[in-house]
Coordinates of C-alpha atoms in Angstrom, one line a residue:
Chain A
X740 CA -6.2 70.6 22.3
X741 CA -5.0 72.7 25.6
X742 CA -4.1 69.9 28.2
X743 CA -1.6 66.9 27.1
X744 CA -3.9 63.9 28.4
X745 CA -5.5 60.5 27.7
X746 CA -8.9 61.5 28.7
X747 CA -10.9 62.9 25.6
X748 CA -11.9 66.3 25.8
X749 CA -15.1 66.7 25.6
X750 CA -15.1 67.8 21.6
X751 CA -13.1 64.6 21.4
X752 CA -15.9 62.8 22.5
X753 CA -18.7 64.6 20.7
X754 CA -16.6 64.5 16.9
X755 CA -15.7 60.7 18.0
X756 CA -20.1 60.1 18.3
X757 CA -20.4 62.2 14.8
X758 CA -17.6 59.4 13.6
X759 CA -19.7 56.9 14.7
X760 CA -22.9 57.9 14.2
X761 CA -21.8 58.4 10.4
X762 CA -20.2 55.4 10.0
X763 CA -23.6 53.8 10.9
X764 CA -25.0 55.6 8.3
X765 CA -22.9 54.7 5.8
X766 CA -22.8 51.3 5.9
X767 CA -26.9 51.2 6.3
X768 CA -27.7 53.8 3.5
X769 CA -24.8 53.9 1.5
X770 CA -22.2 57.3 1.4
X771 CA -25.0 59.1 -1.0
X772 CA -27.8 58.1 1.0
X773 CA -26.4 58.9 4.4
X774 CA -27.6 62.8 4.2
X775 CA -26.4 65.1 7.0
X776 CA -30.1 64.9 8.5
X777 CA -30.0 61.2 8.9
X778 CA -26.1 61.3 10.4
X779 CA -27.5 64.1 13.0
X780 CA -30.4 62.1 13.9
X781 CA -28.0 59.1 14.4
X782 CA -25.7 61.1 16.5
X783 CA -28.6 62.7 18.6
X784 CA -27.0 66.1 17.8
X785 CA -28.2 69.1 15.1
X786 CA -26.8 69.8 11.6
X787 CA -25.4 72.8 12.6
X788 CA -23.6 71.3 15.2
X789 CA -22.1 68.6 12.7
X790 CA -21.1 71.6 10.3
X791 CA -19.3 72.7 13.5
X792 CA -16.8 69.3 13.0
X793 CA -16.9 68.9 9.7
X794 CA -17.5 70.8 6.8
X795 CA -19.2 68.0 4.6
X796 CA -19.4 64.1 4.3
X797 CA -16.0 63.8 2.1
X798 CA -14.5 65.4 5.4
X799 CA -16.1 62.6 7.8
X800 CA -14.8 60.1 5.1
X801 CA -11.5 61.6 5.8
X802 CA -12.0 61.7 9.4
X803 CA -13.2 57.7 9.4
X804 CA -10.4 56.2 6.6
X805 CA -7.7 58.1 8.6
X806 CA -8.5 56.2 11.6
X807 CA -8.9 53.2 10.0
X808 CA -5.4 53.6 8.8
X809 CA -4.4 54.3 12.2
X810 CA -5.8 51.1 13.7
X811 CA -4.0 49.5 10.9
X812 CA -1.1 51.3 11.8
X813 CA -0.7 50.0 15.2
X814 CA -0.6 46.7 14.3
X815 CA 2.2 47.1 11.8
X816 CA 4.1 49.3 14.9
X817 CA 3.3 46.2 17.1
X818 CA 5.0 43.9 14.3
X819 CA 8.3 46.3 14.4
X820 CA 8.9 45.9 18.6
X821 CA 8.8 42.3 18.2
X822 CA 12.4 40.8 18.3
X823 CA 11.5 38.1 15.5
X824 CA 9.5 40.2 12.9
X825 CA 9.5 38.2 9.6
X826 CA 8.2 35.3 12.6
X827 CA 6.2 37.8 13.7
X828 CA 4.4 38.9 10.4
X829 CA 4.2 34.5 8.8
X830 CA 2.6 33.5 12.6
X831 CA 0.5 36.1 13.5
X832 CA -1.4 36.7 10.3
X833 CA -4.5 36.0 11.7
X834 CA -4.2 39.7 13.5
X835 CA -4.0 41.1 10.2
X836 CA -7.0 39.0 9.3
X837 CA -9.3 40.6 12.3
X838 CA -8.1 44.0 11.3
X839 CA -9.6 43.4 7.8
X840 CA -12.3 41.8 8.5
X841 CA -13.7 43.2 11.2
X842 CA -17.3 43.4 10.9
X843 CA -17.7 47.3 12.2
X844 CA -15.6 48.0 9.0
X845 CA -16.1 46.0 5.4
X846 CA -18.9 47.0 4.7
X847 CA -18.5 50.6 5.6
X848 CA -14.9 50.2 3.8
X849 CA -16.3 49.0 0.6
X850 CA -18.8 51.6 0.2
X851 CA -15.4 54.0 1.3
X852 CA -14.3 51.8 -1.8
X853 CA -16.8 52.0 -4.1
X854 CA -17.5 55.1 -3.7
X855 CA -13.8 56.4 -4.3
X856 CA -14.2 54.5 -7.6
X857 CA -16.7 57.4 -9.3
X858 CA -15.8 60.7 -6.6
X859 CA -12.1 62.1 -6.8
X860 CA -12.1 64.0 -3.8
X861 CA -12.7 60.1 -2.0
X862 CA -10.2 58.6 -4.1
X863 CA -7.7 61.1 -3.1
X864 CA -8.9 60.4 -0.1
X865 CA -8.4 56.9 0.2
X866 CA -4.8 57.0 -2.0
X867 CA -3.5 58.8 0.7
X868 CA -4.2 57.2 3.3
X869 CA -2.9 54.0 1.3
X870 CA 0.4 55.9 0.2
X871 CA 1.1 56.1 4.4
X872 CA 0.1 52.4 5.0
X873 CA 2.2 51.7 2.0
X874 CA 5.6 52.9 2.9
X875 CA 4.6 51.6 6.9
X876 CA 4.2 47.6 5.5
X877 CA 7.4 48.3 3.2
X878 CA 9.6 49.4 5.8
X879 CA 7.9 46.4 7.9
X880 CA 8.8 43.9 5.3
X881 CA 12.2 45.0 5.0
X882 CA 13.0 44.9 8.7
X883 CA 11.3 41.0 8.7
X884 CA 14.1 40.2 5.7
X885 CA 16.5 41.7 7.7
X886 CA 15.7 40.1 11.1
X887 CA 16.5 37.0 9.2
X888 CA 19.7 38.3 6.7
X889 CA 17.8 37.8 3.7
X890 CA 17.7 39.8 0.6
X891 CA 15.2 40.2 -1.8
X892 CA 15.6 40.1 -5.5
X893 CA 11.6 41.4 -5.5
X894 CA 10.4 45.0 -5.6
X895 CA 9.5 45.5 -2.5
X896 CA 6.6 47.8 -3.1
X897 CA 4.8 45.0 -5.3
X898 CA 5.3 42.8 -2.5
X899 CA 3.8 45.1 -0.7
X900 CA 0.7 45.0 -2.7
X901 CA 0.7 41.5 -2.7
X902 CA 0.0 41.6 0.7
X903 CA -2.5 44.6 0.8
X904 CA -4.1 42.4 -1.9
X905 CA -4.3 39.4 0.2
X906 CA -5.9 41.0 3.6
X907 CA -8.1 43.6 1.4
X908 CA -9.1 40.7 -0.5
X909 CA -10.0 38.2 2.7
X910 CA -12.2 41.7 3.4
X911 CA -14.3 40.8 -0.1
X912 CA -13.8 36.9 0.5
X913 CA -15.9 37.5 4.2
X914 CA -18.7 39.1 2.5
X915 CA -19.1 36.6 -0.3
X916 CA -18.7 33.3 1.4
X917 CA -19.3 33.9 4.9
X918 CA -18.7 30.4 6.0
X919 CA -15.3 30.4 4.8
X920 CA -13.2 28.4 6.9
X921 CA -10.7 31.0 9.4
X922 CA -8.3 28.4 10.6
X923 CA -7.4 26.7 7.4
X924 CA -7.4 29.9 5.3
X925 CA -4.9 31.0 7.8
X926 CA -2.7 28.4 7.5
X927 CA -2.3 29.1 3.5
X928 CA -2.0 32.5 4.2
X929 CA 1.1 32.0 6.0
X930 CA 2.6 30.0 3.5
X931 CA 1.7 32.4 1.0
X932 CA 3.3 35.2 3.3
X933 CA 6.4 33.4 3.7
X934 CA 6.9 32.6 0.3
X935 CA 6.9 36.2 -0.8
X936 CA 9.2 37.7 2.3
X937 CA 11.7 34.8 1.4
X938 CA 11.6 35.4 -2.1
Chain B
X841 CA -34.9 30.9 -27.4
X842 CA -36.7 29.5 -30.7
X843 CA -33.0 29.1 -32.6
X844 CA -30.0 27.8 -31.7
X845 CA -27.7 30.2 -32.8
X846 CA -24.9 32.6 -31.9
X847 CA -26.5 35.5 -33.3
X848 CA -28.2 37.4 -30.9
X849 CA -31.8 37.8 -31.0
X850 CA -33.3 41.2 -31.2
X851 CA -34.8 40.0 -27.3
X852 CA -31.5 39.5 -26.1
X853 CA -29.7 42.4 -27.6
X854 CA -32.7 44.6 -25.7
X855 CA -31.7 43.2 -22.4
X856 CA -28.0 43.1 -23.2
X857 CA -28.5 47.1 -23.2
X858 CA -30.9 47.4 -20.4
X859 CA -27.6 45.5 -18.6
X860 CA -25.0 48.0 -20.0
X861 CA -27.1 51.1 -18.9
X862 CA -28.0 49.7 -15.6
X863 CA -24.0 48.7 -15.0
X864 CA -22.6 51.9 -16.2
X865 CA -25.9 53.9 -13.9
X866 CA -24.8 51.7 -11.0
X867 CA -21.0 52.9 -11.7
X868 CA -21.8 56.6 -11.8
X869 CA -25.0 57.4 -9.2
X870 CA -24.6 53.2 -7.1
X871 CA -27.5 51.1 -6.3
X872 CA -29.8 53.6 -4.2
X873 CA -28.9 56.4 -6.6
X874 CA -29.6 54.2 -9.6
X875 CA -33.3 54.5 -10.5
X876 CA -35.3 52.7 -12.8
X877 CA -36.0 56.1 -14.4
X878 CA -32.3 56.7 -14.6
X879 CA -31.4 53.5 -16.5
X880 CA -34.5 53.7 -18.2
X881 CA -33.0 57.1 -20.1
X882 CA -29.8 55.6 -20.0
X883 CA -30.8 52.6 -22.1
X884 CA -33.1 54.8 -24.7
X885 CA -36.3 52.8 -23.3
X886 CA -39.0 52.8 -21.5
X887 CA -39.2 52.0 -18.3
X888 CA -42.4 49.3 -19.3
X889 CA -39.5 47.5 -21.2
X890 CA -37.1 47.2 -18.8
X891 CA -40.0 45.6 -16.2
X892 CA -40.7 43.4 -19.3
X893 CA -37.4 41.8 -19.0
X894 CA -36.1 42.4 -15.7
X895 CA -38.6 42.8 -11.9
X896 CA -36.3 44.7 -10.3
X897 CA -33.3 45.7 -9.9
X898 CA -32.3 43.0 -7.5
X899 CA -32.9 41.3 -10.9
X900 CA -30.8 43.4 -12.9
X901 CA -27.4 43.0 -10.4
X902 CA -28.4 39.1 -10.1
X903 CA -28.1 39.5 -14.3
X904 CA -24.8 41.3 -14.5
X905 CA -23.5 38.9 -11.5
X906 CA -24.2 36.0 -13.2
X907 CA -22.3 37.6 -16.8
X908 CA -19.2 38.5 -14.8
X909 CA -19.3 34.8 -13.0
X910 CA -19.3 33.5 -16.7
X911 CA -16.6 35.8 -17.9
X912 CA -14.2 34.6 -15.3
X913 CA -15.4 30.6 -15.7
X914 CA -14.7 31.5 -19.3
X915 CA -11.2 31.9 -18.2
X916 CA -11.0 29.1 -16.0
X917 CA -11.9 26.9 -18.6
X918 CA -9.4 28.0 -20.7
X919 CA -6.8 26.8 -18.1
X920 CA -8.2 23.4 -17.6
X921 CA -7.4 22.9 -21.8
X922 CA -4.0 23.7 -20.9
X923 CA -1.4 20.7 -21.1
X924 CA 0.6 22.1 -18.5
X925 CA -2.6 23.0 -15.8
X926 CA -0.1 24.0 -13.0
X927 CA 2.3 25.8 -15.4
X928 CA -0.6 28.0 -16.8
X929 CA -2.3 29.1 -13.2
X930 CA 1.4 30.3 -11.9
X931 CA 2.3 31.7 -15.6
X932 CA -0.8 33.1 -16.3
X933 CA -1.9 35.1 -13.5
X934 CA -1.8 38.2 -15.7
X935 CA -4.8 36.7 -16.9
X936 CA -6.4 36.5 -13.5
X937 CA -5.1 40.3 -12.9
X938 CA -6.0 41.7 -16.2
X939 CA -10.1 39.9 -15.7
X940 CA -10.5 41.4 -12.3
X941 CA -8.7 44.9 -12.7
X942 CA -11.1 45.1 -16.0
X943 CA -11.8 48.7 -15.3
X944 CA -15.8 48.1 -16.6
X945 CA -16.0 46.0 -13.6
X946 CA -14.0 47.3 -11.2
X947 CA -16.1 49.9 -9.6
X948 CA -19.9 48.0 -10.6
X949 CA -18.2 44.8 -8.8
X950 CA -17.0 47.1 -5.6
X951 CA -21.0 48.6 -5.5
X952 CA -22.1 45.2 -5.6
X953 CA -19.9 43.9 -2.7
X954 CA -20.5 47.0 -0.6
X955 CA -24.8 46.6 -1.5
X956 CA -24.4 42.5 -0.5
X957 CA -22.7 44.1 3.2
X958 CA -26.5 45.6 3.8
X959 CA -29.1 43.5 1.5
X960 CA -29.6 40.2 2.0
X961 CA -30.9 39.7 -1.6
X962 CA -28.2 40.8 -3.1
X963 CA -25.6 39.2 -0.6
X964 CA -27.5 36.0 -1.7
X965 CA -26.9 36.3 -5.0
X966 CA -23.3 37.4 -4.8
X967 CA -22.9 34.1 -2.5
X968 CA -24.7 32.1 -5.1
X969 CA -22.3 33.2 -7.6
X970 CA -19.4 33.1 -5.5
X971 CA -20.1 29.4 -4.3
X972 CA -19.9 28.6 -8.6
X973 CA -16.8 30.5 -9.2
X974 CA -15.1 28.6 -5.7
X975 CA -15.9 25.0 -6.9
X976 CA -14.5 25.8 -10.4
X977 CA -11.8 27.0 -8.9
X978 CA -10.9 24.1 -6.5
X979 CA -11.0 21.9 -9.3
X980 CA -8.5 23.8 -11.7
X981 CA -6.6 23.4 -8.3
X982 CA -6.7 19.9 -8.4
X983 CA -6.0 19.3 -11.9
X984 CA -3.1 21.5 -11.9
X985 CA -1.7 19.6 -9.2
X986 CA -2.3 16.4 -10.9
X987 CA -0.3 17.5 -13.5
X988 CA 2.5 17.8 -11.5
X989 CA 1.8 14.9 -9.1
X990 CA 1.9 16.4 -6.1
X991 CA -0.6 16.2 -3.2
X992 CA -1.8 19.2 -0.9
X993 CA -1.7 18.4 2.8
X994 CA -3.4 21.9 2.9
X995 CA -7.8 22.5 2.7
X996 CA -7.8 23.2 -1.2
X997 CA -11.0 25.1 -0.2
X998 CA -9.0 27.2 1.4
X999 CA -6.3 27.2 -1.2
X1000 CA -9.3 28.4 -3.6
X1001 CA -9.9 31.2 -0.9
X1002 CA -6.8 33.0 -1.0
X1003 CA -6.6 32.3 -5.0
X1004 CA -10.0 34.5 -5.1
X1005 CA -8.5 36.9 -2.1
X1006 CA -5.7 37.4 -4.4
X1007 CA -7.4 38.6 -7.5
X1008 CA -10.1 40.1 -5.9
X1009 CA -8.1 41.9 -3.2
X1010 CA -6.2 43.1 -6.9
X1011 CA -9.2 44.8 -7.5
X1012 CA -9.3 47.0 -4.6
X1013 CA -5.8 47.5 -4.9
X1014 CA -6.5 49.1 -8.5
X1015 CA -8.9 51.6 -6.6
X1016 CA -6.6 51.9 -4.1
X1017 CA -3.5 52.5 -5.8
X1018 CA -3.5 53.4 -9.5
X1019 CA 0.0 53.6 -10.2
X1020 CA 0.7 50.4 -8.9
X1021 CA 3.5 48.2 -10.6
X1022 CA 1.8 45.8 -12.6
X1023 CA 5.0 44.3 -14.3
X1024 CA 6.8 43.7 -10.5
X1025 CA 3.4 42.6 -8.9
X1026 CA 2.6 40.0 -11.1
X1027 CA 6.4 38.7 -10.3
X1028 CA 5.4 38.7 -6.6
X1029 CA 1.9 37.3 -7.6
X1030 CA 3.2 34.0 -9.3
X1031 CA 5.4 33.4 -6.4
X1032 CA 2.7 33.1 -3.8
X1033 CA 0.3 31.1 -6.4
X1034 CA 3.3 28.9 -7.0
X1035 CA 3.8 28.4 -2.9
X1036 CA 0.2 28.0 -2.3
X1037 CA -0.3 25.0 -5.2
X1038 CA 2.9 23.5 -4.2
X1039 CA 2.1 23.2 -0.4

């Protein structure tokens, strides 16, 4: 990029439609029926101007799960400005909650998912990405303990888990009962939260 | 079935390998990729025999759906023979951890999920199944709180939700995260199962 502004240049805007257009295709075909002919007719643009972007499909997966983990990342930055973070991270589970299960992603994230399960260049993929969201909810967890002088006698990496586990997981839980109810899984979610940051 | 007995019948071990191949075909090429000619090679039969058991593969994942719903109400039973209910689910969550991190499942169960997000017969059955599992699920609940004689002034619907968010969200975390700490999690694991049946 030459200019230093908010205003997508205008290969910002074309890889961002490629993004999209992909991501469509994903979710609707699945990552090994989502050919490069279907993703270009989606984005309206040729093959050869895809190959232009990206060299193959494992680099749009790479493209789409980094910013995925970016969008994830700004809400874990948003946590660390607040003045009361472990309050912060029990009360306001429920943003965590949209991040997961928002509908332009679980389904597209499990086939990222599944697929990452059988092709290693994916599951390197996606364990990277992971590794940084990782170490970002870690140091979050420990500035929440420390907002509040506690100490944990926990490993704070498998609490860490625990709670990848738990918003990952309400991910699954949205596709396989639907009618689950938000408000009340919410409240045991912050108890569950709590328990493990004052543990 | 003409006897009542627990040797398998030469029918049953036929569509218990029609099952297998389809699973592991599933695994390796998912549900689009997975033809009836593929599992039909994979199984060492004819692709007459499989439609002899099975319509479909809609069929087929409904079939391997419905086995891994029994495995883990296999389990759940287990725990409502326990003396101590409540003592088992917080104790036992290894249990829980080692049934849905069974790496024969892991990957089939995250193709499932991801095929339910785009095909409505398949997102029925997974919901079908699911809606089994949950009521099981809320009633260990309530038993292992009887046990201890204590009341929930939480849903225990929802309770049952973050239960299954837990284990199932453990899944993806196995995908995710390979090297995870399975000693320290399950620490961090009993803690919140032990805060959510206690609330």
């Amino acid at each position: 990029m030459t200019e230093a502004s908010d205003t997508p240049t205008r290969a910002e805007q074309r890889r961002q439609q490629i993004l999209n257009a992909a991501a469509e295709c994903f979710r609707r075909y699945g990552f090994h029926g989502a050919s490069i002919a279907k993703i270009s007719k989606e984005a309206g643009m040729s093959a050869g101007h895809i190959y232009h972007f990206f060299e193959n499909k494992e680099a749009i997966i790479a493209a789409i799960v980094e910013q995925r983990v970016e969008q994830s990342i700004d809400l874990v930055t948003s946590f660390e400005s607040e003045t009361d973070v472990f309050g912060a991270m029990v009360e306001r589970v429920d943003l965590g909650f949209e991040d997961c299960t928002d509908p332009a992603y679980t389904g597209l994230w499990l086939e990222v998912l599944a697929e990452s399960a059988r092709n290693p260049q994916i599951a390197e993929i996606v364990q990277n990405a992971d590794r940084k969201m990782r170490q970002r909810i870690t140091r979050l967890e420990g500035m929440a303990r420390r907002s509040r002088g506690l100490e944990t006698r926990l490993d704070p990496e498998a609490v860490t888990e625990i709670i990848m586990a738990l918003f990952g997981g309400l991910a699954n839980r949205a596709v396989q009962n639907p009618d689950l109810n938000k408000t009340e899984v919410l409240k045991v979610l912050r108890i569950a939260a709590k328990a493990i940051l004052e543990a």
